[in-house]
Coordinates of C-alpha atoms and ligand atoms in Angstrom, one line a residue:
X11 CA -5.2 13.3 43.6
X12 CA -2.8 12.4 41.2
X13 CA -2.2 14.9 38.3
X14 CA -3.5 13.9 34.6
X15 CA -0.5 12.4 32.9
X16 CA 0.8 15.6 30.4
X17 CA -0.5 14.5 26.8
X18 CA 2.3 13.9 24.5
X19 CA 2.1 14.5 21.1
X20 CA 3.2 12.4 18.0
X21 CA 3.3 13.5 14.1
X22 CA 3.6 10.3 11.9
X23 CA 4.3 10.6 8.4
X24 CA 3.6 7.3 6.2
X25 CA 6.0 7.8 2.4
X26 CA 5.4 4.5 0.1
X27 CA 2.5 2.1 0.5
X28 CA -0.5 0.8 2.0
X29 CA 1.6 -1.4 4.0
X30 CA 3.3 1.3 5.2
X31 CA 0.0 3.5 6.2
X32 CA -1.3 0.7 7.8
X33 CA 2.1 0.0 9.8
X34 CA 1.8 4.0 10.9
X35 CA -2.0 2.9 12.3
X36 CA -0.2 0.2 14.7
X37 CA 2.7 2.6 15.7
X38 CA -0.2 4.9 16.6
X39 CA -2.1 2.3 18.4
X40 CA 1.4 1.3 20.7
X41 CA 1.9 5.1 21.3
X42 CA -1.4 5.8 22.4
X43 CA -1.0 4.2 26.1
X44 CA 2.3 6.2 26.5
X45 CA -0.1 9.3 26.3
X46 CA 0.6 10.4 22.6
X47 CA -1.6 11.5 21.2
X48 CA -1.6 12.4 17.0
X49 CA -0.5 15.7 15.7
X50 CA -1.5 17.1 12.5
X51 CA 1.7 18.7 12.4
X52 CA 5.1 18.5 13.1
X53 CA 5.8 21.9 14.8
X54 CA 3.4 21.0 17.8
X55 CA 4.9 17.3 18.0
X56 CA 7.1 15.5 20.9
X57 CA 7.9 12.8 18.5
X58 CA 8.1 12.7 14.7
X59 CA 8.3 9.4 12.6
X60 CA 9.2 9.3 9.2
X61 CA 8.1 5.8 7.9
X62 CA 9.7 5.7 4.9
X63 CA 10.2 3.7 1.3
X64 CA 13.0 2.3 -0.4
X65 CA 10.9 1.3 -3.4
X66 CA 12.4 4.1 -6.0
X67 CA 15.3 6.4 -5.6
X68 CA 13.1 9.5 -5.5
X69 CA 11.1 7.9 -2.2
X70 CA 14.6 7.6 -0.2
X71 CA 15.7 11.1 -1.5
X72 CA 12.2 12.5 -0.4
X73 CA 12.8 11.6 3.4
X74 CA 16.4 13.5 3.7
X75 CA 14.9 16.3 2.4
X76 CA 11.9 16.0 5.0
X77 CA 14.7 16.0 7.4
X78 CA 16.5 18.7 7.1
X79 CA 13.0 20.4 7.5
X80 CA 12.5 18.8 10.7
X81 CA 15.8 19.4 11.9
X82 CA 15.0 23.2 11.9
X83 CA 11.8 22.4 13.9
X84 CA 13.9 20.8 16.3
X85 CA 16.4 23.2 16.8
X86 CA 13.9 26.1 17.4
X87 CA 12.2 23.8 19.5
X88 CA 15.0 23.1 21.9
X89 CA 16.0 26.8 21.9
X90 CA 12.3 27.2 23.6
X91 CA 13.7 24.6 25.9
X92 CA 11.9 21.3 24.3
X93 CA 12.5 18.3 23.2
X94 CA 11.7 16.9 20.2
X95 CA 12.9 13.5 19.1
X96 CA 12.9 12.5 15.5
X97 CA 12.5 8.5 14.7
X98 CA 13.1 7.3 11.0
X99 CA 10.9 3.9 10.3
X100 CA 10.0 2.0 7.4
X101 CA 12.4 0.7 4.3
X102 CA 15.2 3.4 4.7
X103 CA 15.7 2.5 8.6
X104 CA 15.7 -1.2 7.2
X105 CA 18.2 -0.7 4.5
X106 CA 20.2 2.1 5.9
X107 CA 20.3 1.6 9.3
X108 CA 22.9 3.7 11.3
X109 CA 24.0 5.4 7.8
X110 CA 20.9 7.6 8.5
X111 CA 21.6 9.1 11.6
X112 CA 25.3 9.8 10.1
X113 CA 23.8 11.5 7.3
X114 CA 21.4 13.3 9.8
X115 CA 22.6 13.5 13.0
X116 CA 19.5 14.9 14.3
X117 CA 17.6 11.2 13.9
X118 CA 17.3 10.1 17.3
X119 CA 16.8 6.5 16.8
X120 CA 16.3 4.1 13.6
X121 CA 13.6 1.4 13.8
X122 CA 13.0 -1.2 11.4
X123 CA 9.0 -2.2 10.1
X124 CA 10.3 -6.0 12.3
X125 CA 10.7 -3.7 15.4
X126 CA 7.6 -1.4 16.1
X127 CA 7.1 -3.3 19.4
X128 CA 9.8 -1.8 20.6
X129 CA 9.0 1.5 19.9
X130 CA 8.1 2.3 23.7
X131 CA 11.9 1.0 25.0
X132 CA 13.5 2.8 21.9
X133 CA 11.8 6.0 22.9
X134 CA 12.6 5.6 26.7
X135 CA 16.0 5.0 25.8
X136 CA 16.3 8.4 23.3
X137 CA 15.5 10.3 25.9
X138 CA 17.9 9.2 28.5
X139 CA 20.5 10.0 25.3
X140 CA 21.6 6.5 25.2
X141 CA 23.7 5.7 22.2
X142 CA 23.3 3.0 19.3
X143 CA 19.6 3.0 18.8
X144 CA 18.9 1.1 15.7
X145 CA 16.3 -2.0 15.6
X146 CA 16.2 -3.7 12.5
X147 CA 15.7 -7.4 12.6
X148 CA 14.0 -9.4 10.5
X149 CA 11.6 -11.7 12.9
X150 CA 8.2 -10.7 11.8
X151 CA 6.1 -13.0 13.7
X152 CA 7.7 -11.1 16.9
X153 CA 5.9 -8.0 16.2
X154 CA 2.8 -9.4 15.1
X155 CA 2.7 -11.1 18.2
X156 CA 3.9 -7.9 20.5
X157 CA 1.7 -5.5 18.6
X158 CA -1.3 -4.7 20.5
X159 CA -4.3 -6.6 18.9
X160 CA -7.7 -4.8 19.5
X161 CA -7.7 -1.6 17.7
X162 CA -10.5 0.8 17.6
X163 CA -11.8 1.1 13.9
X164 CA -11.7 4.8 12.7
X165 CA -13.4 4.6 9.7
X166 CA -15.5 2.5 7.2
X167 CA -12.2 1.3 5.5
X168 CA -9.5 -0.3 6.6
X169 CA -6.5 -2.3 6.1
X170 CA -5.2 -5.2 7.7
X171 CA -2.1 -7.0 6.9
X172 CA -1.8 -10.6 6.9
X173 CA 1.3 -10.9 5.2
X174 CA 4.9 -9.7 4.7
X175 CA 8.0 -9.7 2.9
X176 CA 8.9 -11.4 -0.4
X177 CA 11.1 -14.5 -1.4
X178 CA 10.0 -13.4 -5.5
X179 CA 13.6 -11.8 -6.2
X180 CA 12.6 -9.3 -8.9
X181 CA 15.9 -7.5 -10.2
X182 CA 14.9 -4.3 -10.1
X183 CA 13.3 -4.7 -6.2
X184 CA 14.8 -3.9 -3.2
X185 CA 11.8 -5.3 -1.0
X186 CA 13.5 -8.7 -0.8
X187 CA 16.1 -7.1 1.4
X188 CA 14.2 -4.7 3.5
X189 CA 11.1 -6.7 4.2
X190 CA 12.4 -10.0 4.5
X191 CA 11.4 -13.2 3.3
X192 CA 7.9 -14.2 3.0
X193 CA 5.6 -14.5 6.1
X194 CA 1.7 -15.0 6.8
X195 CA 0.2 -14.6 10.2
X196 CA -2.1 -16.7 12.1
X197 CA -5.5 -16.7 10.5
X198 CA -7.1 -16.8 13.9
X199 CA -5.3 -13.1 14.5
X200 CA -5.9 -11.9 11.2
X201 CA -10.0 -13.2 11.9
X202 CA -9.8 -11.6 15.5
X203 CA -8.8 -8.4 13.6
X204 CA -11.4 -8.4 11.2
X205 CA -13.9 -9.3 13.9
X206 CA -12.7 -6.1 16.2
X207 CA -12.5 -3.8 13.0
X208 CA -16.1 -5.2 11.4
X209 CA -17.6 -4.5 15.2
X210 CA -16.3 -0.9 15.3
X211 CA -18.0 0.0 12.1
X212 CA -15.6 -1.3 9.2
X213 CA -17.7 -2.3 6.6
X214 CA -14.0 -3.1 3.8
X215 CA -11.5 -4.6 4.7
X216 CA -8.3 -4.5 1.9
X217 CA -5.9 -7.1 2.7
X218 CA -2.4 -6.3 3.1
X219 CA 0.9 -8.3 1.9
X220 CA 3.8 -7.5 -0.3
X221 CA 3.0 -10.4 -1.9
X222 CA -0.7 -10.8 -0.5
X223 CA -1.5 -14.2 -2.7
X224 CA 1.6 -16.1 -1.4
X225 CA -0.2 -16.2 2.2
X226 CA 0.0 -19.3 3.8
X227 CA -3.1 -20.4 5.7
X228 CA -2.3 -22.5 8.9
X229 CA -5.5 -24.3 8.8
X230 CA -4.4 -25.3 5.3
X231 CA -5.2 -23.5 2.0
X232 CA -4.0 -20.5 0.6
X233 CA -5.1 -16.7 0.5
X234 CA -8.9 -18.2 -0.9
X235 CA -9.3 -20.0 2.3
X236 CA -8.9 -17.1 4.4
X237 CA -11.0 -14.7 2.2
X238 CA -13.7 -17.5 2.9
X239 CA -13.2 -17.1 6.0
X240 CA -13.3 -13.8 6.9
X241 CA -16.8 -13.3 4.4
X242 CA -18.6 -15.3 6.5
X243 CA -17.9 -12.5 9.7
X244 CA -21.2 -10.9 10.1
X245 CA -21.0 -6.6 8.7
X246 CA -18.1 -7.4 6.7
X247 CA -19.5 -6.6 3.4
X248 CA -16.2 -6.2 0.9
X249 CA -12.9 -7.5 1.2
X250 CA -10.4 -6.9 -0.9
X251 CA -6.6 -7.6 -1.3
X252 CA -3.1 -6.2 -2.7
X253 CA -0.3 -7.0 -4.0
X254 CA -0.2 -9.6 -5.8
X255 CA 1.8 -11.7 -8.1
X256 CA 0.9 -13.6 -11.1
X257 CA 3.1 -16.5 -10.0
X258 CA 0.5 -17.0 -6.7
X259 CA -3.0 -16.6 -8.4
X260 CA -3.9 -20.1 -7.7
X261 CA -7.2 -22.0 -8.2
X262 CA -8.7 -21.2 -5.8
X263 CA -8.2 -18.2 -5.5
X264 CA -9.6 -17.6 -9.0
X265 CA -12.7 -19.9 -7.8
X266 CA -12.8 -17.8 -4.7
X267 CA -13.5 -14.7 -7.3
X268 CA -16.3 -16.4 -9.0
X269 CA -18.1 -17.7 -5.7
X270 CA -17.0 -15.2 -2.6
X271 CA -20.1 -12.0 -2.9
X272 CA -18.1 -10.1 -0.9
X273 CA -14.4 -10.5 -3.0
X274 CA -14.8 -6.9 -5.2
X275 CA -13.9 -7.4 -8.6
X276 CA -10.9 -5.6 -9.1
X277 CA -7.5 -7.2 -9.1
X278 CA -4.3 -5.6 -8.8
X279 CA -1.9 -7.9 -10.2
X280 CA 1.4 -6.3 -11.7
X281 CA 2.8 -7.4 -15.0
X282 CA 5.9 -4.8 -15.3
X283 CA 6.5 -5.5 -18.7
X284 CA 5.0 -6.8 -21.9
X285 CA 8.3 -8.2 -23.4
X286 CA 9.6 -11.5 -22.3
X287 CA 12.9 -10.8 -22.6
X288 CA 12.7 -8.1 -20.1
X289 CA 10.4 -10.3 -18.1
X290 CA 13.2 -13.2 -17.9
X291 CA 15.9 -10.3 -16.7
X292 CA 13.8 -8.9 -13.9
X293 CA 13.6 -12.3 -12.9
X294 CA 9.8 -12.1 -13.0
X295 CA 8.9 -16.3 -13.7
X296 CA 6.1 -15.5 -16.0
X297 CA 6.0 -14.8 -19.4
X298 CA 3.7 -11.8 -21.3
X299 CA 1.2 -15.2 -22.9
X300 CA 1.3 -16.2 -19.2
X301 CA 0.2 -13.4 -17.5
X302 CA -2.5 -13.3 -20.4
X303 CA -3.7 -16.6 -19.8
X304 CA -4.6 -15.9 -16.2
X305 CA -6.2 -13.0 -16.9
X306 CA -8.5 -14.9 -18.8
X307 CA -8.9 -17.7 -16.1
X308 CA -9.4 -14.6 -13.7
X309 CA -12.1 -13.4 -16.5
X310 CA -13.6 -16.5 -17.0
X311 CA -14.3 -16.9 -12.8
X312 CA -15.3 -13.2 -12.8
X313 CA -16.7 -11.5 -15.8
X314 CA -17.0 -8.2 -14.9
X315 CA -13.7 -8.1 -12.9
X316 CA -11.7 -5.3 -13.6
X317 CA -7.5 -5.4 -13.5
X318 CA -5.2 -2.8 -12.2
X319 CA -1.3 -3.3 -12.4
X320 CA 2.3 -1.8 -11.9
X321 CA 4.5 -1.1 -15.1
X322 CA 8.3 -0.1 -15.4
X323 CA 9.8 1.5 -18.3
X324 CA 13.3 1.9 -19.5
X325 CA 15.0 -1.6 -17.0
X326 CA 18.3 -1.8 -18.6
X327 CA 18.2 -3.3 -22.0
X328 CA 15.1 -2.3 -22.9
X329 CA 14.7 -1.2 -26.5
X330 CA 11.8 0.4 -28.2
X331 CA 10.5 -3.2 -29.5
X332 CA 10.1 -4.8 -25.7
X333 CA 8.1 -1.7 -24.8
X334 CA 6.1 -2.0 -28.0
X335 CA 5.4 -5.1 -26.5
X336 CA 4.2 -3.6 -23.1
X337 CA 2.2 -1.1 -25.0
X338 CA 0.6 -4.3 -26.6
X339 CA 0.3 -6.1 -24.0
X340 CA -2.1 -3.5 -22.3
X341 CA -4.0 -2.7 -25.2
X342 CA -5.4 -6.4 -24.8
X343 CA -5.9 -6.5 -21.3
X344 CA -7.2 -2.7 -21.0
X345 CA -6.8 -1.8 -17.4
X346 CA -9.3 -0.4 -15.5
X347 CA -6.6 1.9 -13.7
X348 CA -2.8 1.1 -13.3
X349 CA 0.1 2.7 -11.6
X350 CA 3.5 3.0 -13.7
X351 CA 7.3 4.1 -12.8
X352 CA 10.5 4.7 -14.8
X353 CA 12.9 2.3 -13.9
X354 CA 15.2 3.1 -10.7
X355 CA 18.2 2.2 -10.4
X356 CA 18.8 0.2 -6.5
X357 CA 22.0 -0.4 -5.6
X358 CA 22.4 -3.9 -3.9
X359 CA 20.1 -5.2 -6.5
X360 CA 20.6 -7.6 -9.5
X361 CA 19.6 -5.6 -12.1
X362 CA 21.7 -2.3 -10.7
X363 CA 25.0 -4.1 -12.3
X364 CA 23.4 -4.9 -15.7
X365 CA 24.6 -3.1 -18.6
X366 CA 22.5 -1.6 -21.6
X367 CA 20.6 1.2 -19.6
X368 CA 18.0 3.3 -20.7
X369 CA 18.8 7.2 -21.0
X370 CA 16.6 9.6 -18.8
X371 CA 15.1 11.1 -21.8
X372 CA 14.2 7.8 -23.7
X373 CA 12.7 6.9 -20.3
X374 CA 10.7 10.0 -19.8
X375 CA 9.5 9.6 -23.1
X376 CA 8.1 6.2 -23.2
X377 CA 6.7 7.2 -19.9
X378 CA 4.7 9.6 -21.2
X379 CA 3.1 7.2 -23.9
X380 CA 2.4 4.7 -21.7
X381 CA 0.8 6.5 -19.2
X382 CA -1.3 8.5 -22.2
X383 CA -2.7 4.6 -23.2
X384 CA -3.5 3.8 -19.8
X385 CA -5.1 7.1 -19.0
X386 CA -7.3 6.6 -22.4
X387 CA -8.2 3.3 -21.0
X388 CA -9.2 4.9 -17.3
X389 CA -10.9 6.9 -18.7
X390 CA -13.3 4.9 -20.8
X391 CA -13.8 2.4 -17.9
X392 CA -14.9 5.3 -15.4
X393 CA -17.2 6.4 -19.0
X394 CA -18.6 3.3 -19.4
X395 CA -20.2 3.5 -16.0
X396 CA -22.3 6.5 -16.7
X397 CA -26.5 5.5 -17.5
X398 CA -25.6 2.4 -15.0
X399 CA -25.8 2.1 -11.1
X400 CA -23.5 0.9 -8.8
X401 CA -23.5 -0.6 -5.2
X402 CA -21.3 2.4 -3.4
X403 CA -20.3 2.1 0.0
X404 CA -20.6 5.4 1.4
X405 CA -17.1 6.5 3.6
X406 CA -17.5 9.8 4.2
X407 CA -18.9 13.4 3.6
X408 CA -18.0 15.2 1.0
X409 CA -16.4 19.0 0.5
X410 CA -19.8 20.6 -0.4
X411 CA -22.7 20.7 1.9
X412 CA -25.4 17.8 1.5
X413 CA -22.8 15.7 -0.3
X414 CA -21.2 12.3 0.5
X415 CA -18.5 10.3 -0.7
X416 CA -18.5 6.5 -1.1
X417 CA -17.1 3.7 -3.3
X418 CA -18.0 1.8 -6.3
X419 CA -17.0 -1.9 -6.5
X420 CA -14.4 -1.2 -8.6
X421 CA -12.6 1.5 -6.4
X422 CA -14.1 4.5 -8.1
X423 CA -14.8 7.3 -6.2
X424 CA -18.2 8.1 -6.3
X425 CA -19.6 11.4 -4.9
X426 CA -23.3 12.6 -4.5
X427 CA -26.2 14.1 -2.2
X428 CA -27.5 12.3 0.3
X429 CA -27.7 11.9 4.4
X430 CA -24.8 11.3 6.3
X431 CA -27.2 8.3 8.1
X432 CA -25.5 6.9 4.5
X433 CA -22.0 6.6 5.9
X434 CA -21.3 2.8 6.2
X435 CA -24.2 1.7 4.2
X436 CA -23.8 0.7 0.5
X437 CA -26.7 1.4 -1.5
X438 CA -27.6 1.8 -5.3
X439 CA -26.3 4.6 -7.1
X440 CA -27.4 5.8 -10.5
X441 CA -24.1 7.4 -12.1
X442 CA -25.1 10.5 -13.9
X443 CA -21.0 11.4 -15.2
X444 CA -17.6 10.5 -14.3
X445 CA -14.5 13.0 -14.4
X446 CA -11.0 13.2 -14.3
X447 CA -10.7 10.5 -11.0
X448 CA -14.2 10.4 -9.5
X449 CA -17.8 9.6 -10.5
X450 CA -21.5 11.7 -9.8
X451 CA -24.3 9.6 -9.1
X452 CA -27.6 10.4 -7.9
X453 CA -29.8 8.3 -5.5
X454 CA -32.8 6.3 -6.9
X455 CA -34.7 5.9 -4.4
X456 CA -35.2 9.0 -2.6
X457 CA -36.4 9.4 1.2
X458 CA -39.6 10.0 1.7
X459 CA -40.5 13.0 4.0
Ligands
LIG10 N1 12.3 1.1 -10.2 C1 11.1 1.4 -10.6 N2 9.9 0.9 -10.1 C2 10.1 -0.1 -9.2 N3 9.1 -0.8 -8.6 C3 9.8 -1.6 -7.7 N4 11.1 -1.4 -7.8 C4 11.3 -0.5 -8.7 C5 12.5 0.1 -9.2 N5 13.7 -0.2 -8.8 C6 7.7 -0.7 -8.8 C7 7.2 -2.1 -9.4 C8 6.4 -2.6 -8.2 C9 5.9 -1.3 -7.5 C10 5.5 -1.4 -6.1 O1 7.0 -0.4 -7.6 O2 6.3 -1.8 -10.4 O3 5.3 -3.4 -8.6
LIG11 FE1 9.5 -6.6 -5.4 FE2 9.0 -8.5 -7.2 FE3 8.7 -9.0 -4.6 FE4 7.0 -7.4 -5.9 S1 7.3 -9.6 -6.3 S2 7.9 -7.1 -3.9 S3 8.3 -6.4 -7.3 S4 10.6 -8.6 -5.6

């Protein structure tokens, strides 16, 4: 008899965005036949993997200091006589390569978000102590083809990316460089995805790209087409899709809003800025009366779609009258919820050599305003639900006893008592009050005995 293989474990740790959570799901998924299994922690792990983001200065910064942490772990570890090896992933490995493992000699190896297939060799090779480990190439269709394909479904969400990279340019951006230039993947992958998530219980599905509306479909048509698509999979009852940019919401799309049941109603689609000078130096190829248009061809398809979007304050020359102008420009769009930065300086990038920047303070304080208007707006979308019901699909239980958690179309967290038979079903919710981020609801039609 041959002794059970001893079970490894791994700690991943996802920094950034949903791209990036859902890229730690597939490192997971090629681990698992090695025999790793996932930690909760990184004091009981074999392996640790920081997948990191290069988005904001603060993000990079973030992972060093996570390092040195881990570097302590490691060194009591091998004083016990284990070994512990310590991969950096994401953006950072992408941008910074071998810089990282000078700066923090206890990284054992560096892999790019091109090179997760090779994960398996890189970790074979870190433990025989072979030098120059770094994988950063940009040949995305590689890994999507070596990644393994069939994964179990964990929960009633779930992610799954069909694009990557960005040929947009933004000034400010480093995701040009790390990520690459624009690629979709086959739809008949992306649909055998959906089809192996949808049979192990997903009932959502939120479709991944950095630049999710520039997908090319290989059977012709755009991101639309595919959406079709995958709504006609049977027990696939929401789909939704991020990032996007204004310069890709195409007519069909828009159609697809108006027409496609299972498309929610809520559309991320960053604006940065309200100003058009600003616009024009971050490179952005829409103007403020642009982005407005759309949103009332978006409107016009969707009524009750609700809009969520990135702002940046303080890019170098801006002056208190282009972020009057940002301030105005949300004011007539009013968005539902919105997710806003002060402006980081990247080096490598365009906007990193232009003059004119913003102090600290003056960007600190316009950040404050403009997240106290888009707070004010949050919360008198989440208000504006109360006395109403909404569809909520039902993810998971809840802290207190008796109580579940779901969604509302419109990504509101909705909580309330009911059976955990609920989980995976959507059914209509009375909201009774909404709070700082969620919503209460109560069910209408109760069970009967
Ligand atoms: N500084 C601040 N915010 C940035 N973003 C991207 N690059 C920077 C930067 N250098 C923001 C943009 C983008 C979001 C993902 O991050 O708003 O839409
Ligand atoms: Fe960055 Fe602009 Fe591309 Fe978005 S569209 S990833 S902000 S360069």
């Amino acid at each position: 008899m041959t002794a059970p293989r001893p079970q490894r474990r791994v700690f991943i740790k996802s920094y950034g965005c949903q791209m990036n959570v859902y890229d730690s799901e597939r490192m997971a998924d090629v681990l698992a036949p090695l025999g790793y299994a996932l930690s909760e922690s990184p004091d009981t792990a074999d392996l640790v993997v920081l997948n990191t983001c290069h988005i904001r200065e603060k993000a990079t910064e973030k992972v060093y200091s996570e390092l040195g942490r881990i570097k302590a772990i490691k060194r009591e570890r091998a004083a016990a006589g284990e070994r512990m090896i310590i991969a950096v992933a994401g953006c950072v490995a992408q941008a910074e390569g071998a810089e990282i493992m000078r700066r923090q000699p206890a990284v054992d190896f560096v892999v790019g978000p091109q090179s997760y297939h090779r994960l398996p060799e890189l970790i074979a090779r870190a433990h025989r102590g072979v030098d120059e480990l770094l994988a950063a190439d940009f040949t995305p269709h590689e890994k999507f083809d070596a990644l393994p394909s069939a994964r179990g479904a964990t929960g009633v969400t779930a992610f799954l990316s069909v694009q990557e990279g960005c040929d947009k340019f933004c000034t400010f951006c480093v995701v040009p460089y790390t990520r690459g230039a624009e690629y979709s993947r086959p739809s008949d992958a992306i649909e055998a995805e959906a089809r192996t998530l949808t049979r192990g219980g997903v009932r959502e599905i939120t479709l991944l790209g950095q630049n999710v509306n520039a997908y090319q479909n290989d059977r012709g048509g755009g991101l639309a087409a595919l959406i079709r698509r995958l709504a006609a999979i049977p027990g696939l009852a929401r789909i939704r899709y991020t990032t996007s940019h204004p310069r890709d919401m195409d007519d069909a799309l828009i159609a697809a809003h108006g027409e496609v049941s299972a498309l929610m109603p809520y559309l991320h689609l960053p604006v940065q800025s309200g100003s058009d000078r600003i616009l024009r130096a971050m490179n952005r190829g829409h103007t403020a009366e642009s982005y407005l248009r759309l949103i009332e061809r978006v409107r016009a398809a969707r009524p009750d779609i609700a809009l969520s979007g990135d702002f940046i304050v303080g890019f170098p020359g801006e002056r208190e009258a282009d972020f009057a102008a940002t301030l105005a420009l949300i004011r007539e769009v009013s968005y539902a919820g919105a997710f806003s930065f002060k402006y980081s300086r990247r080096p490598g990038t365009p906007a990193a050599a232009m003059a004119s920047r913003v102090d600290e303070a003056e960007k600190d304080e316009r950040l404050v305003r403009l997240q106290a208007l888009l707070e004010d707006q949050r919360r008198a979308f989440n208000a504006a639900t109360v006395g109403r019901s909404a569809p909520v699909l039902f993810e998971k239980r809840g802290r207190h006893p008796g109580q579940i958690i779901g969604r509302s179309p419109y990504l509101q967290a909705v909580h309330c008592a009911g059976p955990d038979s609920l989980i995976g079903q959507i059914e209509s919710i009375a909201i009774t009050a909404a709070s700082h981020n969620s919503l209460a609801g109560e069910r209408r039609v109760m069970e009967t005995a």
